[in-house]
XYZ file of C-alpha atoms in Angstrom:
682
model
C -60.478 16.102 2.543
C -59.438 19.561 3.711
C -59.704 18.500 7.355
C -57.455 15.482 6.718
C -54.908 17.690 4.938
C -55.009 20.212 7.775
C -54.470 17.422 10.291
C -51.446 16.111 8.313
C -49.968 19.596 8.131
C -50.513 20.056 11.871
C -48.810 16.710 12.658
C -45.943 17.562 10.286
C -45.546 21.011 11.870
C -45.687 19.505 15.363
C -42.965 16.976 14.400
C -40.722 19.814 13.204
C -41.282 21.723 16.425
C -40.393 18.667 18.479
C -37.229 18.088 16.434
C -36.284 21.741 16.839
C -36.606 21.436 20.622
C -34.515 18.234 20.607
C -31.801 19.896 18.512
C -31.658 22.873 20.887
C -31.204 20.524 23.866
C -28.520 18.536 22.033
C -26.538 21.641 21.141
C -26.651 22.848 24.744
C -24.910 19.616 25.793
C -22.406 19.689 22.900
C -19.076 21.151 24.030
C -16.178 19.426 22.159
C -12.758 20.124 23.674
C -10.533 18.814 20.866
C -10.203 15.227 22.017
C -9.944 12.789 19.117
C -11.015 9.168 18.772
C -10.503 6.843 15.803
C -14.228 6.311 15.308
C -13.924 3.964 12.339
C -11.569 1.639 14.155
C -13.755 1.506 17.273
C -16.831 0.908 15.118
C -15.078 -2.082 13.515
C -14.442 -3.464 17.000
C -18.137 -3.029 17.845
C -19.156 -4.703 14.566
C -16.892 -7.664 15.383
C -18.806 -8.173 18.628
C -22.119 -8.021 16.809
C -20.872 -10.436 14.159
C -19.933 -13.029 16.771
C -23.082 -12.362 18.795
C -25.473 -12.954 15.893
C -23.767 -16.250 15.002
C -25.826 -17.878 17.740
C -25.703 -21.343 16.216
C -21.900 -21.468 16.345
C -19.821 -22.183 19.405
C -17.377 -19.415 20.301
C -14.531 -21.939 20.491
C -15.249 -23.013 16.889
C -15.061 -19.511 15.457
C -11.832 -18.198 13.972
C -11.040 -14.900 15.637
C -9.437 -12.137 13.607
C -6.223 -11.919 15.580
C -4.979 -8.973 13.563
C -8.228 -7.061 14.097
C -8.183 -7.728 17.842
C -4.582 -6.628 18.201
C -5.193 -3.519 16.123
C -8.305 -2.528 18.070
C -6.570 -2.963 21.412
C -4.418 0.055 20.478
C -7.352 2.465 20.100
C -6.962 5.490 22.323
C -8.637 8.845 22.888
C -6.145 11.581 22.023
C -6.538 14.604 24.306
C -8.336 12.771 27.109
C -6.837 11.791 30.454
C -9.326 8.949 30.854
C -8.492 5.641 29.146
C -10.959 4.485 26.522
C -12.016 1.439 28.561
C -13.006 3.611 31.509
C -15.098 5.891 29.282
C -16.946 2.923 27.762
C -17.510 1.482 31.249
C -19.069 4.739 32.459
C -21.445 4.871 29.492
C -22.313 1.192 29.850
C -23.087 1.640 33.544
C -25.328 4.596 32.747
C -27.200 2.529 30.154
C -27.632 -0.512 32.399
C -28.698 1.300 35.558
C -31.373 3.225 33.688
C -32.784 0.539 31.431
C -35.220 -0.965 33.923
C -37.966 1.432 32.892
C -37.964 4.149 35.516
C -37.862 7.764 34.357
C -38.586 9.374 31.021
C -36.838 7.814 27.970
C -36.097 11.233 26.468
C -34.560 12.446 29.737
C -32.352 9.364 29.945
C -31.259 9.913 26.334
C -30.251 13.491 27.126
C -28.256 12.290 30.162
C -26.186 10.214 27.730
C -25.440 13.317 25.648
C -24.441 15.245 28.776
C -21.992 12.451 29.550
C -20.560 12.634 25.995
C -20.545 16.437 25.727
C -16.793 16.816 25.082
C -16.737 14.458 22.077
C -17.479 15.044 18.406
C -20.696 13.588 16.993
C -19.039 10.557 15.407
C -17.211 9.729 18.651
C -20.436 10.078 20.669
C -22.139 7.477 18.490
C -19.372 4.856 18.464
C -18.845 5.172 22.223
C -22.559 4.609 22.851
C -22.603 1.627 20.479
C -19.427 0.198 22.030
C -20.943 0.493 25.529
C -24.094 -1.276 24.375
C -22.047 -3.941 22.557
C -20.326 -4.971 25.801
C -23.604 -5.929 27.507
C -25.073 -7.401 24.318
C -21.904 -9.402 23.688
C -21.806 -10.642 27.283
C -25.388 -11.919 27.007
C -24.701 -13.819 23.786
C -21.388 -15.168 25.023
C -23.238 -16.957 27.822
C -26.009 -18.128 25.507
C -23.557 -19.522 22.932
C -21.520 -21.391 25.550
C -24.680 -22.752 27.227
C -25.085 -25.693 27.847
C -21.658 -27.030 26.767
C -19.690 -24.973 29.258
C -20.345 -25.609 33.002
C -19.385 -22.045 33.907
C -21.859 -20.634 31.382
C -24.580 -22.938 32.749
C -23.965 -21.711 36.293
C -24.032 -18.038 35.284
C -27.164 -18.575 33.172
C -28.920 -20.201 36.156
C -28.018 -17.324 38.485
C -29.160 -14.746 35.908
C -32.361 -16.761 35.215
C -31.617 -16.722 31.504
C -34.123 -18.647 29.359
C -32.873 -22.106 28.400
C -34.990 -22.181 25.232
C -34.810 -19.066 23.080
C -36.443 -20.470 19.949
C -39.698 -18.618 20.696
C -37.742 -15.331 20.753
C -36.443 -15.596 17.187
C -38.700 -12.804 15.882
C -37.580 -10.553 18.699
C -33.910 -11.298 18.092
C -34.324 -10.731 14.364
C -35.908 -7.326 14.969
C -33.167 -6.514 17.489
C -30.489 -7.490 14.975
C -32.067 -5.304 12.257
C -32.248 -2.368 14.660
C -28.571 -2.695 15.580
C -27.682 -2.858 11.887
C -29.672 0.335 11.262
C -27.906 2.062 14.178
C -24.540 1.109 12.694
C -25.498 2.378 9.218
C -26.598 5.729 10.635
C -23.343 5.965 12.603
C -21.314 5.291 9.448
C -23.041 8.229 7.760
C -22.159 10.477 10.713
C -18.524 9.296 10.672
C -18.332 9.970 6.940
C -19.637 13.526 7.377
C -17.342 14.311 10.312
C -14.371 13.123 8.231
C -15.016 15.545 5.356
C -12.251 18.198 5.015
C -14.378 21.310 5.565
C -11.390 23.168 7.032
C -9.645 23.023 3.649
C -12.669 23.243 1.335
C -15.199 26.067 1.246
C -18.732 24.641 1.267
C -22.236 26.038 0.917
C -23.248 26.916 4.492
C -26.894 26.053 3.836
C -26.043 22.490 2.734
C -23.870 21.976 5.820
C -26.553 23.383 8.135
C -29.245 21.089 6.696
C -26.959 18.054 6.943
C -26.027 18.865 10.527
C -29.677 19.103 11.553
C -30.150 15.601 10.123
C -27.098 14.433 12.065
C -28.390 15.831 15.362
C -31.697 13.980 15.001
C -29.945 10.805 13.809
C -27.581 10.903 16.800
C -30.533 11.346 19.144
C -32.386 8.319 17.802
C -29.305 6.085 17.722
C -28.633 6.887 21.389
C -32.278 6.441 22.321
C -32.326 3.114 20.449
C -29.376 1.791 22.467
C -31.378 2.415 25.650
C -34.356 0.567 24.191
C -32.160 -2.329 23.017
C -30.540 -2.541 26.445
C -33.999 -2.596 28.011
C -34.934 -5.581 25.853
C -31.749 -7.422 26.838
C -32.509 -6.849 30.510
C -36.095 -8.055 29.978
C -34.678 -11.322 28.699
C -32.459 -11.675 31.748
C -35.293 -11.167 34.256
C -37.894 -12.923 32.103
C -40.059 -15.526 33.775
C -40.267 -18.979 32.345
C -43.931 -18.412 31.534
C -43.462 -15.691 28.944
C -46.134 -15.484 26.245
C -46.132 -15.205 22.483
C -48.132 -11.985 22.800
C -45.443 -10.224 24.801
C -42.785 -11.382 22.317
C -44.888 -10.140 19.385
C -45.403 -6.749 21.019
C -41.684 -6.432 21.738
C -40.788 -7.389 18.153
C -43.327 -4.856 16.819
C -41.828 -2.081 18.977
C -38.337 -2.864 17.697
C -39.538 -3.090 14.069
C -41.205 0.306 14.234
C -37.945 1.754 15.540
C -36.089 0.060 12.660
C -38.412 1.787 10.162
C -37.816 5.166 11.793
C -34.020 4.736 11.769
C -34.038 3.497 8.158
C -35.961 6.615 7.118
C -33.532 8.842 9.066
C -30.576 6.994 7.526
C -31.881 7.391 3.950
C -32.335 11.136 4.348
C -28.993 11.547 6.072
C -27.139 9.445 3.509
C -28.426 11.586 0.648
C -27.263 14.761 2.393
C -23.856 13.352 3.350
C -23.294 11.945 -0.147
C -24.051 15.364 -1.621
C -21.532 16.990 0.736
C -19.018 14.260 -0.051
C -19.325 14.758 -3.821
C -18.860 18.508 -3.507
C -15.812 18.230 -1.227
C -14.333 15.545 -3.510
C -14.591 17.824 -6.533
C -13.248 20.896 -4.749
C -10.397 19.054 -3.009
C -9.300 17.411 -6.257
C -9.260 20.796 -7.985
C -7.390 22.316 -5.045
C -4.665 19.660 -5.303
C -4.312 20.276 -9.036
C -3.930 24.020 -8.436
C -1.445 23.522 -5.587
C 0.802 21.329 -7.718
C 0.848 24.054 -10.368
C 1.852 26.825 -7.965
C 5.305 27.727 -6.713
C 5.282 27.077 -2.962
C 7.643 28.041 -0.169
C 7.935 24.424 1.009
C 6.177 21.067 0.798
C 4.186 21.372 4.023
C 0.812 22.590 2.727
C 0.733 19.898 0.054
C 1.709 17.097 2.422
C -0.860 18.197 5.000
C -3.668 18.046 2.438
C -2.457 14.717 1.079
C -1.989 12.950 4.402
C -3.030 15.029 7.433
C -6.685 15.834 6.795
C -7.816 13.546 9.617
C -4.742 13.218 11.794
C -2.015 15.560 13.010
C 0.427 12.617 13.216
C -0.365 10.801 9.963
C 3.044 9.184 9.405
C 5.179 6.646 11.193
C 8.766 5.512 11.116
C 8.463 1.846 10.215
C 11.518 0.642 12.120
C 10.432 2.190 15.456
C 6.658 2.719 14.911
C 7.173 6.323 16.083
C 4.284 8.626 15.116
C 5.371 11.589 13.002
C 3.889 14.747 11.529
C 4.512 15.942 7.973
C 6.909 18.558 9.401
C 9.499 15.743 9.489
C 9.638 16.003 5.689
C 10.204 19.754 5.483
C 13.075 20.844 3.184
C 13.588 17.256 1.963
C 13.109 15.510 -1.347
C 10.167 13.179 -0.737
C 9.669 9.997 -2.766
C 6.104 8.714 -2.489
C 6.114 4.958 -3.016
C 2.502 4.329 -4.017
C 1.518 0.671 -4.182
C -0.983 -1.926 -3.087
C -0.693 -2.961 0.586
C 1.227 -6.048 -0.509
C 4.528 -5.693 -2.378
C 6.462 -8.437 -4.226
C 9.156 -9.342 -1.706
C 12.023 -9.798 -4.193
C 11.372 -6.443 -5.855
C 10.971 -4.880 -2.420
C 14.290 -6.286 -1.197
C 16.032 -4.994 -4.317
C 14.494 -1.561 -3.802
C 15.783 -1.540 -0.234
C 19.181 -2.688 -1.495
C 19.313 0.163 -4.004
C 18.186 2.887 -1.592
C 19.613 1.857 1.786
C 22.431 -0.619 1.151
C 23.814 1.235 -1.864
C 27.324 2.722 -1.298
C 26.140 6.226 -2.256
C 23.416 6.268 0.396
C 25.690 7.279 3.260
C 26.511 10.544 1.467
C 22.823 11.479 1.238
C 21.650 10.861 4.808
C 18.791 13.243 5.613
C 18.556 14.601 2.053
C 15.552 12.561 1.026
C 12.890 10.292 2.489
C 10.847 7.480 1.005
C 7.230 7.530 2.186
C 5.154 4.412 1.559
C 1.541 5.179 0.569
C -0.441 1.902 0.392
C -3.713 2.039 -1.557
C -6.096 -0.908 -1.661
C -7.299 -2.262 -4.999
C -10.879 -2.287 -3.716
C -13.001 0.538 -2.329
C -12.628 -0.830 1.214
C -9.626 -2.437 2.851
C -9.801 -6.206 3.280
C -8.388 -8.188 6.206
C -5.624 -9.404 3.871
C -4.759 -5.775 3.027
C -4.611 -4.927 6.730
C -2.375 -7.875 7.590
C -0.010 -7.216 4.701
C 0.265 -3.524 5.607
C 0.935 -4.229 9.291
C 3.640 -6.758 8.446
C 5.488 -4.626 5.893
C 5.090 -1.322 7.744
C 6.811 -2.836 10.777
C 9.806 -4.112 8.806
C 10.583 -1.535 6.110
C 13.362 1.024 6.638
C 11.196 3.853 5.280
C 8.418 6.071 6.529
C 4.820 5.030 5.983
C 1.372 6.537 6.136
C 0.227 5.358 9.564
C -3.439 4.720 8.756
C -3.736 4.485 4.963
C -7.335 3.268 5.321
C -8.254 6.802 6.424
C -6.804 8.584 3.387
C -9.401 10.902 1.925
C -11.049 9.371 -1.138
C -10.382 12.584 -3.100
C -6.666 12.183 -2.355
C -6.752 8.529 -3.436
C -8.554 9.431 -6.661
C -6.079 12.247 -7.312
C -3.155 9.817 -6.962
C -4.821 7.325 -9.293
C -5.746 9.867 -11.953
C -2.932 12.416 -11.891
C -0.050 10.020 -11.159
C -1.469 7.126 -13.163
C -1.475 4.622 -10.320
C -3.084 1.363 -11.488
C -2.024 -1.157 -8.819
C 1.555 -1.315 -10.157
C 4.026 0.507 -7.828
C 5.043 4.058 -8.744
C 7.541 6.359 -7.024
C 6.480 9.988 -7.328
C 9.241 12.472 -6.508
C 8.461 15.796 -4.835
C 11.261 18.305 -4.425
C 11.678 20.334 -1.219
C 9.045 22.831 -2.474
C 6.528 20.091 -3.215
C 6.879 20.222 -7.001
C 6.630 16.907 -8.881
C 10.005 16.407 -10.564
C 9.401 12.799 -11.613
C 6.006 11.087 -11.844
C 7.659 7.665 -11.555
C 11.287 7.259 -10.530
C 10.964 3.534 -9.728
C 12.918 2.341 -12.760
C 15.557 5.011 -12.237
C 16.071 3.917 -8.622
C 16.189 0.218 -9.530
C 18.920 1.033 -12.069
C 21.109 3.554 -10.228
C 19.917 3.477 -6.626
C 21.016 6.452 -4.546
C 23.170 7.706 -7.439
C 19.926 9.011 -8.923
C 19.480 11.731 -6.256
C 17.519 14.052 -6.517
C 15.644 11.510 -8.687
C 14.239 14.041 -11.148
C 13.605 13.366 -14.835
C 16.476 15.733 -15.675
C 18.812 13.641 -13.500
C 17.596 10.480 -15.220
C 18.402 11.963 -18.649
C 21.806 13.095 -17.376
C 22.664 9.628 -16.054
C 21.756 7.991 -19.355
C 23.927 10.455 -21.279
C 26.903 9.476 -19.099
C 26.263 5.730 -19.311
C 27.839 3.155 -21.640
C 26.776 -0.444 -22.212
C 29.408 -2.207 -20.122
C 29.629 -5.262 -17.873
C 30.064 -2.883 -14.960
C 26.758 -1.183 -15.755
C 24.930 -4.472 -16.327
C 26.035 -5.883 -12.979
C 26.259 -2.668 -10.921
C 26.158 -3.357 -7.148
C 24.155 -6.594 -7.347
C 26.884 -8.816 -5.940
C 30.141 -7.924 -4.110
C 32.162 -10.712 -5.777
C 31.081 -9.622 -9.245
C 31.965 -6.029 -8.408
C 35.403 -7.167 -7.337
C 35.923 -9.027 -10.638
C 34.852 -5.936 -12.567
C 37.227 -3.692 -10.620
C 40.066 -6.161 -11.174
C 39.417 -6.055 -14.925
C 38.703 -9.772 -15.276
C 37.080 -11.266 -18.348
C 33.478 -12.132 -17.505
C 30.917 -14.221 -19.316
C 27.242 -13.808 -18.448
C 25.169 -16.598 -19.931
C 21.579 -17.762 -19.713
C 18.802 -19.922 -21.049
C 16.616 -22.823 -19.988
C 17.995 -25.596 -22.213
C 20.038 -27.768 -19.860
C 21.646 -29.769 -22.706
C 22.918 -26.617 -24.384
C 24.105 -25.153 -21.070
C 26.007 -28.368 -20.276
C 27.626 -28.305 -23.728
C 28.495 -24.621 -23.384
C 30.026 -25.080 -19.920
C 32.050 -28.063 -21.103
C 33.438 -26.039 -24.001
C 34.287 -23.093 -21.753
C 36.024 -25.375 -19.259
C 38.088 -26.735 -22.132
C 39.074 -23.213 -23.178
C 39.856 -22.223 -19.579
C 42.071 -25.302 -19.248
C 44.269 -23.752 -21.969
C 45.082 -20.928 -19.544
C 42.380 -18.431 -20.579
C 40.936 -16.626 -17.536
C 37.147 -16.141 -17.867
C 34.693 -15.930 -14.970
C 31.407 -17.702 -15.706
C 28.117 -16.350 -14.315
C 24.747 -17.994 -15.046
C 21.835 -15.516 -14.973
C 18.944 -17.709 -16.153
C 16.215 -15.948 -18.107
C 13.826 -13.074 -17.451
C 10.962 -15.424 -16.525
C 13.006 -17.205 -13.817
C 10.893 -20.338 -13.928
C 11.325 -23.394 -11.726
C 13.414 -24.836 -14.554
C 15.936 -22.018 -14.054
C 16.062 -22.764 -10.319
C 16.810 -26.433 -11.082
C 19.496 -25.539 -13.622
C 21.056 -23.221 -11.064
C 21.286 -26.100 -8.570
C 22.827 -28.439 -11.154
C 25.418 -25.859 -12.224
C 26.356 -25.257 -8.622
C 26.679 -28.968 -7.871
C 28.331 -30.351 -11.027
C 29.924 -27.558 -13.005
C 31.249 -25.425 -10.144
C 31.121 -22.216 -12.179
C 30.681 -18.955 -10.301
C 27.054 -17.868 -10.154
C 24.499 -15.653 -8.473
C 21.810 -16.812 -6.056
C 18.261 -17.126 -7.359
C 17.338 -13.859 -5.591
C 20.299 -12.081 -7.199
C 19.106 -13.357 -10.584
C 15.812 -11.581 -9.953
C 17.710 -8.403 -9.113
C 19.568 -8.675 -12.422
C 16.383 -9.003 -14.473
C 14.610 -6.295 -12.478
C 17.371 -3.921 -13.582
C 17.196 -5.081 -17.211
C 13.437 -4.530 -17.353
C 13.816 -1.175 -15.576
C 16.404 -0.088 -18.154
C 14.039 -0.829 -20.996
C 11.074 0.916 -19.357
C 13.186 3.963 -18.466
C 14.469 4.299 -22.025
C 11.011 3.892 -23.535
C 9.538 6.432 -21.099
C 12.141 8.931 -22.275
C 11.092 8.337 -25.878
C 14.083 6.289 -27.038
C 13.909 3.682 -29.830
C 15.923 0.477 -30.164
C 16.984 1.217 -33.748
C 18.733 4.438 -32.668
C 19.677 3.761 -29.018
C 22.478 1.215 -28.508
C 21.751 0.448 -24.837
C 18.021 -0.026 -25.483
C 18.874 -2.316 -28.393
C 21.119 -4.517 -26.237
C 18.715 -4.615 -23.283
C 15.791 -5.472 -25.542
C 17.835 -8.245 -27.155
C 18.437 -9.836 -23.740
C 14.827 -9.441 -22.615
C 13.441 -10.742 -25.912
C 15.713 -13.780 -26.060
C 13.824 -16.948 -26.966
C 15.024 -19.563 -24.480
C 13.060 -22.466 -25.882
C 15.888 -23.801 -28.084
C 19.334 -22.617 -27.038
C 20.928 -20.142 -24.672
C 22.979 -17.014 -25.067
C 26.118 -15.388 -23.665
C 27.618 -11.941 -23.231
C 31.399 -11.451 -22.988
C 32.966 -8.314 -21.579
C 35.572 -6.828 -19.293
C 35.107 -4.267 -16.522
C 34.067 -0.834 -17.694
C 35.012 -1.416 -21.330
C 32.149 -0.770 -23.779
C 33.522 -3.554 -26.008
C 30.932 -6.273 -25.353
C 30.058 -9.296 -27.455
C 26.650 -10.968 -27.373
C 25.991 -14.315 -29.035
C 23.113 -16.733 -29.227
C 23.099 -20.527 -29.139
C 24.474 -21.968 -32.356
C 26.514 -18.937 -33.365
C 28.101 -18.879 -29.914
C 29.196 -22.517 -30.156
C 30.583 -21.891 -33.668
C 32.622 -19.024 -32.250
C 33.985 -21.137 -29.385
C 34.915 -23.918 -31.806
C 37.158 -21.373 -33.561
C 39.232 -21.007 -30.377
C 42.385 -22.418 -32.019
C 42.147 -19.547 -34.499
C 41.497 -16.636 -32.122
C 42.985 -17.987 -28.891
C 46.540 -17.085 -29.946
C 45.508 -13.424 -30.339
C 44.130 -13.029 -26.803
C 47.421 -11.714 -25.450
C 47.537 -9.127 -28.238
C 43.916 -7.989 -28.521
C 42.413 -9.182 -25.244
C 39.752 -11.858 -24.861
C 36.842 -9.918 -26.383
C 39.028 -8.272 -29.019
C 40.438 -11.613 -30.157
C 36.968 -13.075 -30.627
C 35.728 -9.941 -32.371
C 38.657 -9.828 -34.790
C 37.815 -13.396 -35.757
C 34.035 -13.258 -36.109
C 33.854 -9.558 -37.116
C 37.149 -8.729 -38.835
C 38.023 -5.013 -38.698
C 37.829 -2.896 -41.827
C 41.496 -2.303 -42.568
C 40.809 -0.358 -45.752
C 39.314 2.675 -44.058
C 40.440 4.586 -40.976
C 38.290 5.466 -37.978
C 37.334 9.106 -37.424
C 36.457 8.717 -33.706
C 38.635 10.246 -31.022
C 40.199 7.496 -28.887
C 42.861 7.891 -26.200
C 44.139 4.450 -25.190
C 47.362 3.003 -23.732
C 50.031 2.212 -26.303
C 49.801 -1.286 -27.773
C 51.863 -3.094 -30.399
C 50.225 -4.226 -33.607
C 46.809 -3.505 -35.069
C 44.360 -1.596 -32.892
C 40.683 -1.191 -33.850
C 38.062 1.252 -32.615
C 35.671 -0.138 -30.014
C 32.833 1.916 -31.519
C 33.066 1.215 -35.271
C 35.632 -1.666 -35.421
C 37.727 0.140 -38.046
C 41.489 0.624 -37.993
C 42.762 3.360 -35.690
C 45.265 5.915 -36.918
C 48.247 6.118 -34.621
C 49.232 9.356 -32.901
C 51.500 9.747 -29.901
C 50.269 11.876 -26.991
C 52.832 13.016 -24.409
C 51.655 13.840 -20.898
């Protein structure tokens, strides 16, 4: 028993000595010069090749290629290197192929590969080796998948003496496939470790040293495995027709033993990397919390930690695709639009309208920037996420994170937890020093657009204090024609609902009143749900009733603003029973459209607005002979109000009102009581 134990200890000690020698050799060849490669993106390209290669029962022509993925991967480049990526992969591939015939020591050939990759980081070394191997592996399977349907593939297969029947090699191919999968898993662990923000987070040196030793050994065996895999591919190419089951079994056993070794290496490495990842996550999250509490000179340190942990040019200008650093945002108010990679187009268009097409925008050029930060709902980005991001980030007028897939998970978790991001868009405002002045300015911007600058909570409160419930405020800059009517002081009726019979009756009655000479502009706004029924009603009104109206998209803008008003008020702690604007907005949003519709009458910037629902509205219009004669005296809204809500003539108003002189009875717009008359000379 003691002799067996001593032998195990000796073998274990000998293994450690061998690994120590290997690590020393690897470090002698390791001389990174700062060049950078997007390892994750190149690994995805390599995995695509392997995915197609292992689908040996499917014709290449029948497989749906990921066009987006191919286009995206074609843009991979090595930053800081004068050699193009394709040339580097070709050199490595040539080195693998010319050495895989069996001559020379396998360890020596492995070390030659590391000499060739000396200037790269460990993650880049691995993906370049795998990419080089994938080219020869993919070429082999491309011919085999096209054979015998494609004459060109048949001719090439004949010249290369490829086996026409590969069914006997299934065990070998299965072992080869498992080995490649293990190599990829190990490489993912190395990429994950290399992407940890050690520059910004202080870590236990012992933990890092242990993890790195695991990485060195893992890198060695991945590289060595690519040489072995390449050797097996070449064996297949030069294989005689009379190959035996014994040779196939031996080859499969060799590959399987290598799979077991790599799986063991991967398990140990994954545990170490996960431990490092958890520690950096915790420390980085705490660092961000502390930074947002401190008074900083500018926003640069914060923005670098949020977005530039892995890339010195983490941003891009969507309209030109120009790569930018966070220094572009120095001394500016920065609005972080955090959302899923896909955004509702109507809401997006309205947001653009409010921030870039708004009349106040031209006065604020260069004062603030909107930065889009897409975050996927799942832990990993899907192809749909990628496609949506690429489409929107090439059309938006804002800045965007250039590679949101590479955002540090600690940063993503911080955004979700501290800024309460739960898949619904939020717009977090950072002032020029990086301080959060509004954790969600989205509603504010949808209501006031660029008028909300600098978009802080204090500015939001200030804007509400200045605002009255008027037609001008309800409509804002949604439509140029409506704005013109408001500025001209025209009487306007906004009406809505989904009951076509009631809407037809209402329009007929209004046309009758307008035929008596009363000027009222009619605008149908549908309902907050904007169902297909509303779209159909809109078409009928446009065709038969010829009343002025908004497009279906403009209707969505209108209801976006209404909903934003309610959410903004509620966020500021207002209640409908004490806040007049919240009461009116809630009444519109809570309108039950199942039976009858509703209407709001107003004029320009006057706070005197009347809102009626279905039956009561028609009763009011039927009283036109009674109130119509008072329109010239009291105005359209005033005449209706004096009829349906007669003023209290027994008690005087105590509000301060300065209005143009008018003959007759004048009532207060706020309390509807009789105004005392004083003359003011100017």
